[in-house]
Amino acid sequence: MPRIVAVPHTPDAATRAPVAPERLVAGQPQQAVGNAYSSQDERFHCGVWEGEVGAWRVQYSEHEFCHLLSGRVRLRSDEGEEVVTLEAGQSFVVPAGFTGIWEVLETARKLYAIYEPGD
């Protein structure tokens, strides 16, 4: 029987790790994740993420809905045409295919829902 899953507002401290060196652009940020739910087909996930000040490269194969619980972030597309600054209380979607820089301006925490499309 399906059960309702509560999504925590704090990540699992045991998952705290640095951004991979090959993706790092600025700083030495640590990240932590608390994945609360994954669908049986592993294509839908949701939980909470936290990241420290810094910047790194991103390449999205998934669609991600985010709601910032705290902090400020800036996303910059590789084309340089799109620069978006978001702060606590705002929600946004990063579509599959987005490539660019994810920058944390103030330590940030977000709720996320990710959908990974099939081939």
Tab-separated table of C-alpha atoms in Angstrom:
chain	number	residue	atom	x	y	z
A	1	MET	CA	0.000	0.000	0.000
A	2	PRO	CA	1.416	3.435	-0.902
A	3	ARG	CA	2.336	5.601	2.061
A	4	ILE	CA	2.598	9.358	2.475
A	5	VAL	CA	6.250	10.420	2.811
A	6	ALA	CA	7.208	13.433	4.907
A	7	VAL	CA	10.057	15.473	3.412
A	8	PRO	CA	12.453	16.801	6.072
A	9	HIS	CA	13.646	20.413	5.996
A	10	THR	CA	17.226	19.450	6.837
A	11	PRO	CA	19.521	17.167	4.847
A	12	ASP	CA	21.319	14.098	6.146
A	13	ALA	CA	24.600	15.364	7.668
A	14	ALA	CA	26.252	12.047	6.750
A	15	THR	CA	25.916	12.951	3.043
A	16	ARG	CA	27.921	16.197	3.415
A	17	ALA	CA	30.663	16.230	0.774
A	18	PRO	CA	32.640	18.704	-1.342
A	19	VAL	CA	31.680	19.562	-4.899
A	20	ALA	CA	33.621	17.358	-7.335
A	21	PRO	CA	36.905	19.123	-8.261
A	22	GLU	CA	36.277	18.839	-12.019
A	23	ARG	CA	33.023	20.832	-11.614
A	24	LEU	CA	34.328	23.457	-9.176
A	25	VAL	CA	34.437	27.092	-10.359
A	26	ALA	CA	34.878	29.039	-7.091
A	27	GLY	CA	35.245	28.368	-3.363
A	28	GLN	CA	35.325	25.034	-1.564
A	29	PRO	CA	31.597	24.427	-1.014
A	30	GLN	CA	30.192	21.397	0.745
A	31	GLN	CA	26.772	19.949	-0.106
A	32	ALA	CA	24.378	17.636	1.735
A	33	VAL	CA	21.263	15.821	0.519
A	34	GLY	CA	18.313	14.184	2.219
A	35	ASN	CA	16.470	12.248	-0.474
A	36	ALA	CA	13.067	11.468	1.045
A	37	TYR	CA	11.459	9.586	-1.822
A	38	SER	CA	12.290	7.845	-5.095
A	39	SER	CA	9.704	6.226	-7.343
A	40	GLN	CA	9.991	2.505	-8.108
A	41	ASP	CA	11.204	3.274	-11.647
A	42	GLU	CA	13.885	5.646	-10.230
A	43	ARG	CA	12.681	8.508	-12.463
A	44	PHE	CA	11.141	10.737	-9.775
A	45	HIS	CA	12.931	11.898	-6.615
A	46	CYS	CA	12.298	14.511	-3.930
A	47	GLY	CA	13.974	15.712	-0.793
A	48	VAL	CA	16.060	18.507	0.653
A	49	TRP	CA	19.505	19.817	-0.372
A	50	GLU	CA	21.891	22.267	1.266
A	51	GLY	CA	24.943	23.938	-0.239
A	52	GLU	CA	27.608	26.316	0.991
A	53	VAL	CA	28.921	29.460	-0.717
A	54	GLY	CA	30.754	28.701	-3.960
A	55	ALA	CA	30.122	27.996	-7.637
A	56	TRP	CA	30.216	24.902	-9.826
A	57	ARG	CA	29.282	23.688	-13.295
A	58	VAL	CA	25.963	21.909	-13.816
A	59	GLN	CA	24.548	19.897	-16.694
A	60	TYR	CA	20.927	18.840	-16.212
A	61	SER	CA	19.597	15.641	-17.780
A	62	GLU	CA	16.605	15.861	-15.414
A	63	HIS	CA	13.847	18.438	-14.839
A	64	GLU	CA	14.091	19.888	-11.328
A	65	PHE	CA	11.548	21.905	-9.360
A	66	CYS	CA	13.135	23.800	-6.438
A	67	HIS	CA	11.761	25.821	-3.547
A	68	LEU	CA	14.410	27.772	-1.612
A	69	LEU	CA	13.916	27.479	2.127
A	70	SER	CA	16.905	29.712	2.944
A	71	GLY	CA	19.813	31.531	1.317
A	72	ARG	CA	20.408	32.962	-2.160
A	73	VAL	CA	21.568	31.337	-5.400
A	74	ARG	CA	22.419	32.503	-8.902
A	75	LEU	CA	22.132	30.392	-12.054
A	76	ARG	CA	23.946	31.417	-15.214
A	77	SER	CA	23.477	29.598	-18.520
A	78	ASP	CA	26.491	28.702	-20.659
A	79	GLU	CA	25.110	31.025	-23.332
A	80	GLY	CA	25.449	33.873	-20.804
A	81	GLU	CA	22.056	35.231	-21.789
A	82	GLU	CA	20.236	33.954	-18.738
A	83	VAL	CA	21.304	35.001	-15.238
A	84	VAL	CA	18.733	34.419	-12.503
A	85	THR	CA	19.178	35.283	-8.823
A	86	LEU	CA	16.777	33.598	-6.407
A	87	GLU	CA	16.274	33.885	-2.655
A	88	ALA	CA	14.485	32.170	0.213
A	89	GLY	CA	10.772	31.784	-0.429
A	90	GLN	CA	11.083	31.602	-4.220
A	91	SER	CA	10.363	28.559	-6.384
A	92	PHE	CA	11.790	27.758	-9.812
A	93	VAL	CA	12.300	25.006	-12.384
A	94	VAL	CA	15.595	24.047	-14.029
A	95	PRO	CA	14.687	22.210	-17.263
A	96	ALA	CA	16.501	19.179	-18.621
A	97	GLY	CA	19.237	20.306	-21.006
A	98	PHE	CA	20.258	23.359	-18.948
A	99	THR	CA	24.038	23.771	-18.695
A	100	GLY	CA	25.834	26.503	-16.838
A	101	ILE	CA	26.989	27.664	-13.410
A	102	TRP	CA	25.154	27.131	-10.110
A	103	GLU	CA	26.413	29.703	-7.596
A	104	VAL	CA	25.473	29.839	-3.923
A	105	LEU	CA	25.688	33.455	-2.702
A	106	GLU	CA	24.503	32.682	0.867
A	107	THR	CA	24.352	29.155	2.286
A	108	ALA	CA	21.186	27.763	0.731
A	109	ARG	CA	18.702	25.026	1.490
A	110	LYS	CA	16.042	23.880	-0.968
A	111	LEU	CA	13.263	21.362	-1.333
A	112	TYR	CA	13.555	19.603	-4.682
A	113	ALA	CA	11.476	17.384	-6.930
A	114	ILE	CA	13.333	15.777	-9.840
A	115	TYR	CA	11.897	14.009	-12.864
A	116	GLU	CA	14.302	12.075	-15.067
A	117	PRO	CA	12.773	11.533	-18.531
A	118	GLY	CA	13.264	8.174	-20.271
A	119	ASP	CA	15.426	7.653	-23.321
